[in-house]
Tab-separated table of N, CA and C in Angstrom:
chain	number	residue	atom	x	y	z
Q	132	UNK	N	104.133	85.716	71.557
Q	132	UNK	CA	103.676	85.591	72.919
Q	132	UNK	C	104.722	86.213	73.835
Q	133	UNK	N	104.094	87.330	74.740
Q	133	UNK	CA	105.323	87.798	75.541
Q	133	UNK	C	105.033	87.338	76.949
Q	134	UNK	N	105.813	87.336	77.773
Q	134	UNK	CA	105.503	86.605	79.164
Q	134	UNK	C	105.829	87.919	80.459
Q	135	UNK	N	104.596	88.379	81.102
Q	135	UNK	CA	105.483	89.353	82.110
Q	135	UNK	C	105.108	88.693	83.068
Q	136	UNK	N	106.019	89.417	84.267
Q	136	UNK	CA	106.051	88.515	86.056
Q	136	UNK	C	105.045	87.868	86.343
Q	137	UNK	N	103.836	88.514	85.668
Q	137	UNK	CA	102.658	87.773	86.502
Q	137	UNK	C	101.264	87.293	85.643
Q	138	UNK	N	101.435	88.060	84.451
Q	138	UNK	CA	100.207	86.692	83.394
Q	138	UNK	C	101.286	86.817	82.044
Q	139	UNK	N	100.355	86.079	81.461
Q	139	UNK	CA	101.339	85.719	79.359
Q	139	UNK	C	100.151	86.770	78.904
Q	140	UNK	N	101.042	87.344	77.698
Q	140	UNK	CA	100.146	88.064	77.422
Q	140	UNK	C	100.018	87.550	75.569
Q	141	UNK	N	98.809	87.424	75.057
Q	141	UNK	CA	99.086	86.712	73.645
Q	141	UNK	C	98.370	88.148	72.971
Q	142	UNK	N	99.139	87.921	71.821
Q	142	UNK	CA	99.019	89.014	70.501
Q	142	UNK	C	98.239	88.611	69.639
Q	143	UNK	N	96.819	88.273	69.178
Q	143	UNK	CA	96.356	87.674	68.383
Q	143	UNK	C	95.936	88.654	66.757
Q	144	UNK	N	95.464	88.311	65.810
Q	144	UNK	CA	95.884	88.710	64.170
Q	144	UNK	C	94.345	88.575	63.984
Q	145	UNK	N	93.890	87.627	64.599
Q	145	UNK	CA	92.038	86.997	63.772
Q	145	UNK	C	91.523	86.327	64.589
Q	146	UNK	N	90.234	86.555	64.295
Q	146	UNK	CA	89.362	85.526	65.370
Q	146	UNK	C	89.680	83.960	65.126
Q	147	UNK	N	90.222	83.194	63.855
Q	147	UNK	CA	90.482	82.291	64.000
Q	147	UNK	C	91.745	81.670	64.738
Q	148	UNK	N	92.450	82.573	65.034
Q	148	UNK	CA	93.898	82.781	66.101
Q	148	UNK	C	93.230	82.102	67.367
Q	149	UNK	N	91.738	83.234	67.828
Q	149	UNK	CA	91.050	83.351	69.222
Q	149	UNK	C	90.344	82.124	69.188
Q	150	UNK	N	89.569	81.539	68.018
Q	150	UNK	CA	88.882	80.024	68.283
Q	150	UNK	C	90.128	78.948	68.670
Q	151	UNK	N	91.172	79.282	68.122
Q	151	UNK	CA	91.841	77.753	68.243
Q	151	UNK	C	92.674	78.732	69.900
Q	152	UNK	N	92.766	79.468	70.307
Q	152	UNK	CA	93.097	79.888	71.683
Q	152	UNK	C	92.151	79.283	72.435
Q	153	UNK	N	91.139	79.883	72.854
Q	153	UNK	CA	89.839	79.142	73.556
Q	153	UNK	C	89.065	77.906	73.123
Q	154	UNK	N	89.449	77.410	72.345
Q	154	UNK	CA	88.842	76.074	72.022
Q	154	UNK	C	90.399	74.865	72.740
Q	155	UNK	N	91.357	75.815	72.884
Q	155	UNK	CA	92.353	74.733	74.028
Q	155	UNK	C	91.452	74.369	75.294
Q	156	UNK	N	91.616	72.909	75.782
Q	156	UNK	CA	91.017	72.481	76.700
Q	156	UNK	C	91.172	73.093	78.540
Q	157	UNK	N	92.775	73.913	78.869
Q	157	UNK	CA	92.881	73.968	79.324
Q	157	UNK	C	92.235	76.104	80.012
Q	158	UNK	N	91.616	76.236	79.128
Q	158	UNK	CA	90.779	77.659	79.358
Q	158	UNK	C	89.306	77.443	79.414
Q	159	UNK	N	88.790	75.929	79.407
Q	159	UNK	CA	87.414	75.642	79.458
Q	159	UNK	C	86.653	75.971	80.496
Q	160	UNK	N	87.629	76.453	81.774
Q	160	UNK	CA	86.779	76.543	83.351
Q	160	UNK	C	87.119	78.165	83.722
Q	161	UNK	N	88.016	78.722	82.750
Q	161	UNK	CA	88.076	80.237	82.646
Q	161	UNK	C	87.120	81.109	82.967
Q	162	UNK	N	87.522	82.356	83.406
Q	162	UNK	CA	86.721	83.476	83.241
Q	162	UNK	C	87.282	84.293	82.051
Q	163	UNK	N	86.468	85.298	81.609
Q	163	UNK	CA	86.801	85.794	80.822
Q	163	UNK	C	85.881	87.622	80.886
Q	164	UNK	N	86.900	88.854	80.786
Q	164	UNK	CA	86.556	90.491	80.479
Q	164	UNK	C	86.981	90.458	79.518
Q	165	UNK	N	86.471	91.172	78.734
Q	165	UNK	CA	86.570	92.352	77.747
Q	165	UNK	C	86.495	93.417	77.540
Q	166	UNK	N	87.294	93.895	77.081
Q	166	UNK	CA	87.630	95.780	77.736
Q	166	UNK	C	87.758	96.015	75.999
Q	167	UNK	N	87.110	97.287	75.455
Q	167	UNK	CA	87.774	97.759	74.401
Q	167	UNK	C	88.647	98.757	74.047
Q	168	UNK	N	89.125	98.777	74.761
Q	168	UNK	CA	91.164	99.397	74.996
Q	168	UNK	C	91.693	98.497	75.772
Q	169	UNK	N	92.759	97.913	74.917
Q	169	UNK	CA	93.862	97.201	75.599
Q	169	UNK	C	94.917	98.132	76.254
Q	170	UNK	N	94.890	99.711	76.176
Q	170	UNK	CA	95.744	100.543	76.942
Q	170	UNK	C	95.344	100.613	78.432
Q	171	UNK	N	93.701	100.115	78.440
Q	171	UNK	CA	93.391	100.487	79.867
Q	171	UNK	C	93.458	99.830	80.962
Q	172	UNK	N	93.867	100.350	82.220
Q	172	UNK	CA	94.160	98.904	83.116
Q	172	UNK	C	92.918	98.226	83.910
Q	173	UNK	N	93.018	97.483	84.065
Q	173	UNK	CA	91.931	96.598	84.627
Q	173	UNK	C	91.300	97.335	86.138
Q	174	UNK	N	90.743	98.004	85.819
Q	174	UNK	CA	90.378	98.798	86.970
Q	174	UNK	C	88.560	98.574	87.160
Q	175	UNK	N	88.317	99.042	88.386
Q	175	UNK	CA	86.848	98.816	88.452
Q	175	UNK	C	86.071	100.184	87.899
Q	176	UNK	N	84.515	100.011	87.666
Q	176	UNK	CA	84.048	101.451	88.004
Q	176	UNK	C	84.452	102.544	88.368
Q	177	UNK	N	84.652	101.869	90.255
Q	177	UNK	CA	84.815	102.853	91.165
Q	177	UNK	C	86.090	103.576	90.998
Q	178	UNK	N	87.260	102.665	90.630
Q	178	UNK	CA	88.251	103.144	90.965
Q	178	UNK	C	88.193	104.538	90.008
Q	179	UNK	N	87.754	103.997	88.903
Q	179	UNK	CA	87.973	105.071	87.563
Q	179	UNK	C	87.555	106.340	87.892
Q	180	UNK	N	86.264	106.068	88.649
Q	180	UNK	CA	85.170	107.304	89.050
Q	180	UNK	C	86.376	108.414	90.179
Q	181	UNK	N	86.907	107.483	91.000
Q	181	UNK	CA	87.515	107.977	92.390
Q	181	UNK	C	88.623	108.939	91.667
Q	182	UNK	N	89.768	108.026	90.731
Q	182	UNK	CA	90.655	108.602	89.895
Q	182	UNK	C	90.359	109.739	89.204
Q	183	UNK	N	89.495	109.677	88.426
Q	183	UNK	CA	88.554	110.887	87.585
Q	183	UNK	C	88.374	112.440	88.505
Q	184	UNK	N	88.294	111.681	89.481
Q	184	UNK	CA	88.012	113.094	90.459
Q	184	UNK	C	88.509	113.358	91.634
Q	185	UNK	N	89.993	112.529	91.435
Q	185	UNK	CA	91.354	112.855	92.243
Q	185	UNK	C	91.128	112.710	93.956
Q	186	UNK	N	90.175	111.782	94.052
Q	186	UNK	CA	89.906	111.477	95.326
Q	186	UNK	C	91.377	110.870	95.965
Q	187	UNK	N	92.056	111.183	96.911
Q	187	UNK	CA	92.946	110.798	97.798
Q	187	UNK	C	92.804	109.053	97.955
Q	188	UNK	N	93.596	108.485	97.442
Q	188	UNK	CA	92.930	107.095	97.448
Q	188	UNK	C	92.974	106.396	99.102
Q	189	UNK	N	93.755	106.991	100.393
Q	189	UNK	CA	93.346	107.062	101.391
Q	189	UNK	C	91.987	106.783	101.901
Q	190	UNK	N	91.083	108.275	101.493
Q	190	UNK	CA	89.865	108.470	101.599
Q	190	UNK	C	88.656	107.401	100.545
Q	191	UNK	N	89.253	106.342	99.595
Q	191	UNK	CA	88.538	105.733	98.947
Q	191	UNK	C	87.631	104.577	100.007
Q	192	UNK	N	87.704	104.099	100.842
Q	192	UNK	CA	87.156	103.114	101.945
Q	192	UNK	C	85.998	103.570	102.020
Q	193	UNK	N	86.350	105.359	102.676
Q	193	UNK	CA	85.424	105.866	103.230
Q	193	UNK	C	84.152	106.332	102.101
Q	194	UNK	N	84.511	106.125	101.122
Q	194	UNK	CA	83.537	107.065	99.765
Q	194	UNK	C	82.774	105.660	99.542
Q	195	UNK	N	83.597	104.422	99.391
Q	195	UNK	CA	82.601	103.436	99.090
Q	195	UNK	C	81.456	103.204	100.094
Q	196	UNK	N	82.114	103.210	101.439
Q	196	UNK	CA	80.778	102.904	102.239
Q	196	UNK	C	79.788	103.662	102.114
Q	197	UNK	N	80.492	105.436	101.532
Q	197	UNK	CA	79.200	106.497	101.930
Q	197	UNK	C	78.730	106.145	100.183
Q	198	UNK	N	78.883	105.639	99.904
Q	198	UNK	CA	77.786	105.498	98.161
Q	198	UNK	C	77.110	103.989	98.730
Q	199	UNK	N	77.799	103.024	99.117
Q	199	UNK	CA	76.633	101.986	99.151
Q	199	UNK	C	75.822	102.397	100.805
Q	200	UNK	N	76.316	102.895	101.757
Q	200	UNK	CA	75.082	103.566	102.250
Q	200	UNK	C	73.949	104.084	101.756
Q	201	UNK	N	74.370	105.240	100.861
Q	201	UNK	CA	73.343	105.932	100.085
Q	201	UNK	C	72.356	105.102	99.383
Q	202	UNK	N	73.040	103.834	98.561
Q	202	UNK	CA	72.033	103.099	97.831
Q	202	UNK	C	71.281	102.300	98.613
Q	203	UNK	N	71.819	101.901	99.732
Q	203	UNK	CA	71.255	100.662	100.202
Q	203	UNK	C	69.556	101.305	100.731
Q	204	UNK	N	70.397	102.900	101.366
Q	204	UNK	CA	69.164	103.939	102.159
Q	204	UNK	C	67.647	104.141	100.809
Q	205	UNK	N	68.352	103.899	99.548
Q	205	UNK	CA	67.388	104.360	98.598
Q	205	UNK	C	66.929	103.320	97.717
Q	206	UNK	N	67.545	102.120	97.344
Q	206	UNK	CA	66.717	100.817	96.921
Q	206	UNK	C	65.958	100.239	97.472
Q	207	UNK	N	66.310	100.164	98.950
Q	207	UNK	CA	65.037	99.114	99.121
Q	207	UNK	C	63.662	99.656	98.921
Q	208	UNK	N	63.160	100.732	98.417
Q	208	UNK	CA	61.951	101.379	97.922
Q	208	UNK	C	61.515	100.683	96.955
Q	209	UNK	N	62.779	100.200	96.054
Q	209	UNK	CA	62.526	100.099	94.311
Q	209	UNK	C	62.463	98.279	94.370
Q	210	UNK	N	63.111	97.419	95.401
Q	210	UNK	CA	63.920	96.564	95.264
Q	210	UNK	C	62.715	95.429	95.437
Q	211	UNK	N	62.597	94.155	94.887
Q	211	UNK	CA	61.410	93.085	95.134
Q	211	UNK	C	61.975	92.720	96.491
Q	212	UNK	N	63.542	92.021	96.521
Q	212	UNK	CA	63.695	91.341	97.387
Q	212	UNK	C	65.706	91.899	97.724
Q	213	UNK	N	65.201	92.358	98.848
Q	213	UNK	CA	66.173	93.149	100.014
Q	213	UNK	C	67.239	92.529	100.365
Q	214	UNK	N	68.315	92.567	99.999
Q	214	UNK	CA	69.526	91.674	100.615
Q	214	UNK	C	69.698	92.202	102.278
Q	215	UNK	N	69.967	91.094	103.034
Q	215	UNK	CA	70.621	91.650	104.154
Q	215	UNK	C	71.346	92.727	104.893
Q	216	UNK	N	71.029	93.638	105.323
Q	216	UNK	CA	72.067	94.460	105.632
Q	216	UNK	C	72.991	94.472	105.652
Q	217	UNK	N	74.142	93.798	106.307
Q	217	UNK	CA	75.090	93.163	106.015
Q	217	UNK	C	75.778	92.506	105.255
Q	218	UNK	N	74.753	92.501	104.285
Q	218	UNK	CA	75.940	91.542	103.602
Q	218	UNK	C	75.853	92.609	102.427
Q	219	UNK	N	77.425	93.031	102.131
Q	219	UNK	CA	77.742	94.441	101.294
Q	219	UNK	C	77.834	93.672	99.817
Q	220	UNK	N	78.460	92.221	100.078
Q	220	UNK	CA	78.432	91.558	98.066
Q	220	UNK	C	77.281	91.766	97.923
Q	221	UNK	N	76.323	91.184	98.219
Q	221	UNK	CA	74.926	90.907	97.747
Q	221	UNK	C	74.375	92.855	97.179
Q	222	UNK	N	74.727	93.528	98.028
Q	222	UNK	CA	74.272	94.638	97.890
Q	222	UNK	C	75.268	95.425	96.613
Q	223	UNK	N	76.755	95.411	96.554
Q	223	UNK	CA	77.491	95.615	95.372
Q	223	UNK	C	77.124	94.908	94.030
Q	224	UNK	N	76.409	93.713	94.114
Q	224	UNK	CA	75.710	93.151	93.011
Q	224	UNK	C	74.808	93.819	92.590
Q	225	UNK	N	74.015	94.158	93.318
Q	225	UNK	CA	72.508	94.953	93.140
Q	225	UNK	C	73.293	96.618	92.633
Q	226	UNK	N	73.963	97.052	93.094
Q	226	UNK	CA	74.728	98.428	92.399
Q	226	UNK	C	75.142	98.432	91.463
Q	227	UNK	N	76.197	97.392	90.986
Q	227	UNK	CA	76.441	96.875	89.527
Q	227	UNK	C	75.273	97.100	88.637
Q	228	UNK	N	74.487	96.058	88.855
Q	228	UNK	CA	73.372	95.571	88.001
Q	228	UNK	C	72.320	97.170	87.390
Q	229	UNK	N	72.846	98.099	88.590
Q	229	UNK	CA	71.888	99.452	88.370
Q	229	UNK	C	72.507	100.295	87.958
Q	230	UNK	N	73.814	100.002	87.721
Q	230	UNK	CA	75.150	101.337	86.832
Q	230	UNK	C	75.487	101.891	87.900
Q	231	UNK	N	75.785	101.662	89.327
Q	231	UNK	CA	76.193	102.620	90.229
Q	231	UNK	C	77.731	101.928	90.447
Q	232	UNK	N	78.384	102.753	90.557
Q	232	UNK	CA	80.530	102.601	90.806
Q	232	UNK	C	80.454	101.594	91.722
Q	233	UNK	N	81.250	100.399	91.718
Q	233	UNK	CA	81.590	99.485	92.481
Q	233	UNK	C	82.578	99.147	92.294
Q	234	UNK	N	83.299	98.212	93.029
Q	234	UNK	CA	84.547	98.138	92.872
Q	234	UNK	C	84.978	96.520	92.156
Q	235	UNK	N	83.677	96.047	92.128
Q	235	UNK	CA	83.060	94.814	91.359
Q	235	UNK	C	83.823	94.975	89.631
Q	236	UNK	N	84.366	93.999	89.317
Q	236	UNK	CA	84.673	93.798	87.930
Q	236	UNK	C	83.761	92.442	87.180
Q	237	UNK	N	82.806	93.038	85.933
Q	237	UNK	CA	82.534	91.860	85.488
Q	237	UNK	C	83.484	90.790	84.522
Q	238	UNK	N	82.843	89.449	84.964
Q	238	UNK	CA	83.872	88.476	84.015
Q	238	UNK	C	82.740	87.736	83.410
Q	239	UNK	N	82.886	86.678	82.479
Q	239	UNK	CA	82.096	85.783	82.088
Q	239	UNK	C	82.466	84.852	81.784
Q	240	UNK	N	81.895	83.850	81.918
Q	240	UNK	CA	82.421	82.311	81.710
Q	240	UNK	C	82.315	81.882	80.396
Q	241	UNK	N	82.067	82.866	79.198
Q	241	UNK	CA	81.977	82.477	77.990
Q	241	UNK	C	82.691	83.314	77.322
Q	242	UNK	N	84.002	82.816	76.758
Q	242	UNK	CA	84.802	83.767	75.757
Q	242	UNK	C	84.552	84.799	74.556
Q	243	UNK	N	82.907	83.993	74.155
Q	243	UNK	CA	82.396	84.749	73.190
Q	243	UNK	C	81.979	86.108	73.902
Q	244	UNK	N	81.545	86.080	74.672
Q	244	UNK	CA	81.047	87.189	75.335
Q	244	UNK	C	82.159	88.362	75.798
Q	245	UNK	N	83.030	87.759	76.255
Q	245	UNK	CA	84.391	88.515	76.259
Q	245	UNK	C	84.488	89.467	75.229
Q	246	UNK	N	84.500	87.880	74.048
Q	246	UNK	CA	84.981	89.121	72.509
Q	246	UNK	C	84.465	90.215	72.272
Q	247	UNK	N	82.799	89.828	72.701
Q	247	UNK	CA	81.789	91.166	72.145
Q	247	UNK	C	82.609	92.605	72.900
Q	248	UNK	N	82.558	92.307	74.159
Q	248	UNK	CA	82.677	93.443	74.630
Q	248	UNK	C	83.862	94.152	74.497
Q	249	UNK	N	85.352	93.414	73.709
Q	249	UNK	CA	86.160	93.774	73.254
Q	249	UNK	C	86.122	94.344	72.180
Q	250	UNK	N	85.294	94.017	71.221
Q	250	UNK	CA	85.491	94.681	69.948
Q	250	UNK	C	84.486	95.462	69.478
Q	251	UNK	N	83.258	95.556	70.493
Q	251	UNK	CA	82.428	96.399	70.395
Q	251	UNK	C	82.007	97.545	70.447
Q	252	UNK	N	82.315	98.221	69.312
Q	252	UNK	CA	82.699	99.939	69.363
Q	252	UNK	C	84.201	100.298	69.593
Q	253	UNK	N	85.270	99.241	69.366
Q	253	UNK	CA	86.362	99.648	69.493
Q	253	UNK	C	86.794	99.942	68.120
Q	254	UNK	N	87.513	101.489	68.608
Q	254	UNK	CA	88.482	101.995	67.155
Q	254	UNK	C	90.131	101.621	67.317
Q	255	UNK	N	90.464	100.802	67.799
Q	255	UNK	CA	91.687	100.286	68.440
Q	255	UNK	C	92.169	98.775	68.789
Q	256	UNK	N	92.969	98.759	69.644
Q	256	UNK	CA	93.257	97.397	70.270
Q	256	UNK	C	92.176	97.065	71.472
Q	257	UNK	N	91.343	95.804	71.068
Q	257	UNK	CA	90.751	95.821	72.394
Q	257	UNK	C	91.166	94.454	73.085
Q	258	UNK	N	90.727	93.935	73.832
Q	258	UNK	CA	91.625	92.749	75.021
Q	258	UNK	C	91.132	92.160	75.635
Q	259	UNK	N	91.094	91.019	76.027
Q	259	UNK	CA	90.451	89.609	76.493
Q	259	UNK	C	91.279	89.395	78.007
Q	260	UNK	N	90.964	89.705	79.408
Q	260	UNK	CA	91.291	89.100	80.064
Q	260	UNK	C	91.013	87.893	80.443
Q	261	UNK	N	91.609	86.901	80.896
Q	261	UNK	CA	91.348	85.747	80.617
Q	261	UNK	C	91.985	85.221	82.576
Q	262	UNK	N	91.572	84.323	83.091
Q	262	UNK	CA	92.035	83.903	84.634
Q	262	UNK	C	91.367	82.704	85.227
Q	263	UNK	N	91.962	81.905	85.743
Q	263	UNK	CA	91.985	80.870	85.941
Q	263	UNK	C	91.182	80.677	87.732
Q	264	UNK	N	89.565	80.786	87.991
Q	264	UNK	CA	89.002	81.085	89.254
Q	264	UNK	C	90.060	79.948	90.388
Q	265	UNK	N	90.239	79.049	89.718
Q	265	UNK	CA	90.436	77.830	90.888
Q	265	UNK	C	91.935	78.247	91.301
Q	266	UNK	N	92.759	78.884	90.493
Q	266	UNK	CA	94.482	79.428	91.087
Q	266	UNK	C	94.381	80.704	91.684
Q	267	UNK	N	93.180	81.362	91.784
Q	267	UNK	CA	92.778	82.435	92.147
Q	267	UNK	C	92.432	82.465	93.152
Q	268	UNK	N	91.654	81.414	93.580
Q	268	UNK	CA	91.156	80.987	94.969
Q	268	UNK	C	91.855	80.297	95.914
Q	269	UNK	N	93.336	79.348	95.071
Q	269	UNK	CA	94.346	79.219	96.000
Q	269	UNK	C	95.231	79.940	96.750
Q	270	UNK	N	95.329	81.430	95.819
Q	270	UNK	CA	96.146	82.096	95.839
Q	270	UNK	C	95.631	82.947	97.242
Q	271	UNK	N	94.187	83.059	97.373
Q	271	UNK	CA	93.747	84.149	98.057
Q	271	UNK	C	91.709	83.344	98.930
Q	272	UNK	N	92.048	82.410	99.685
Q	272	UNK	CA	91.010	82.232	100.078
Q	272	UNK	C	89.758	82.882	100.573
Q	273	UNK	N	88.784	82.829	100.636
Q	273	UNK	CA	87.757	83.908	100.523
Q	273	UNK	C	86.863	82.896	101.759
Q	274	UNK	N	86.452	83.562	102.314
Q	274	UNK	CA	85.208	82.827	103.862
Q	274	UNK	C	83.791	83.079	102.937
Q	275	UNK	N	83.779	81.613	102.016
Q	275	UNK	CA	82.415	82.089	101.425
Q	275	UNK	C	80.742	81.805	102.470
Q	276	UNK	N	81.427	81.808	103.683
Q	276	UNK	CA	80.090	81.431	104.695
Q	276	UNK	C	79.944	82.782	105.562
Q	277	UNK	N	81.017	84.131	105.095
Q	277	UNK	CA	80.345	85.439	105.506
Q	277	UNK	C	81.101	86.435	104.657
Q	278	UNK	N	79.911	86.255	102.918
Q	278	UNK	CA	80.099	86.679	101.865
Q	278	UNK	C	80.260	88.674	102.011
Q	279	UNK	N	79.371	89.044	103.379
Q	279	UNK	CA	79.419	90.247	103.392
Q	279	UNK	C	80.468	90.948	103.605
Q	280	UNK	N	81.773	89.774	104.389
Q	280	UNK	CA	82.727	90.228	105.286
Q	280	UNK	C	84.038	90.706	104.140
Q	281	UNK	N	84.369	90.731	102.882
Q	281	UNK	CA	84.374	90.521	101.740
Q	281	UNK	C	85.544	91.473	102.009
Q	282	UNK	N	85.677	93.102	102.719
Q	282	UNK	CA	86.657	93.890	103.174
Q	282	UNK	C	87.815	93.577	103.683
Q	283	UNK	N	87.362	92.640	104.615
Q	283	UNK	CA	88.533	92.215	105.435
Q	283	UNK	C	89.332	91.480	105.350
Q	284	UNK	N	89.607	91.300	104.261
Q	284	UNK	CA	90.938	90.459	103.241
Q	284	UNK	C	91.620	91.537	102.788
């Protein structure tokens, strides 16, 4: 187990390593990613997309609004039920859910699910992020009564 400034990072050998890891009581209210490269950093979609094509990360603000503009201008055609204008989570959910770059990272509240996506199609090391929502939310309070306002933190 190595420890850097800011998470532990564990080395595991076998999935029976990973049952008796997550079967500890104190990862029961966890989230949990799975990435299959442990070389890669925890980055979103977007960022990857922005990086990929050497966008000035300056100019990244401005690229997100002009892509969820674009979608927002072109789903509601397709969409049953229309999120608010305003409110940009609700609408970054709906982009996710359709493969479009967001800056949204998925997690899941079930470790198994983690695993899949770690070792699924990996020819390598793949990796379990693992985070604790409730020290997360101390750390960094969120106004969940204007979910759209979501930027301005």
């Amino acid at each position: 187990m190595k420890k850097s400034k800011d998470y532990k990072v564990i080395r595991l050998q076998s999935w029976d390593e990973y049952l008796a890891i997550i079967g500890d009581s104190p990862y029961q209210d966890w989230a949990f990613r799975g990435q299959r490269d442990a070389s890669a950093p925890l980055f979103s979609v977007l960022s990857r997309y922005l990086m990929a094509f050497r966008v000035d990360p300056r100019a990244w603000p401005e690229q997100e609004e002009r892509i969820l503009r674009i979608f927002k201008r072109k789903a509601i055609h397709f969409l049953d039920h229309v999120p608010q204008s305003d409110d940009d989570f609700q609408w970054l959910a709906f982009m996710q859910d359709h493969g479009a770059p967001t800056r949204l990272l998925d997690f899941s509240w079930s470790p198994y699910v983690a695993a899949f996506f770690a070792l699924h199609n990996t020819t390598g090391d793949g990796v379990i992020w693992a985070c604790n929502p409730a020290e997360i939310e101390k750390a960094k309070p969120v106004d969940l009564e204007r979910p759209g306002n979501f930027r301005k933190y």
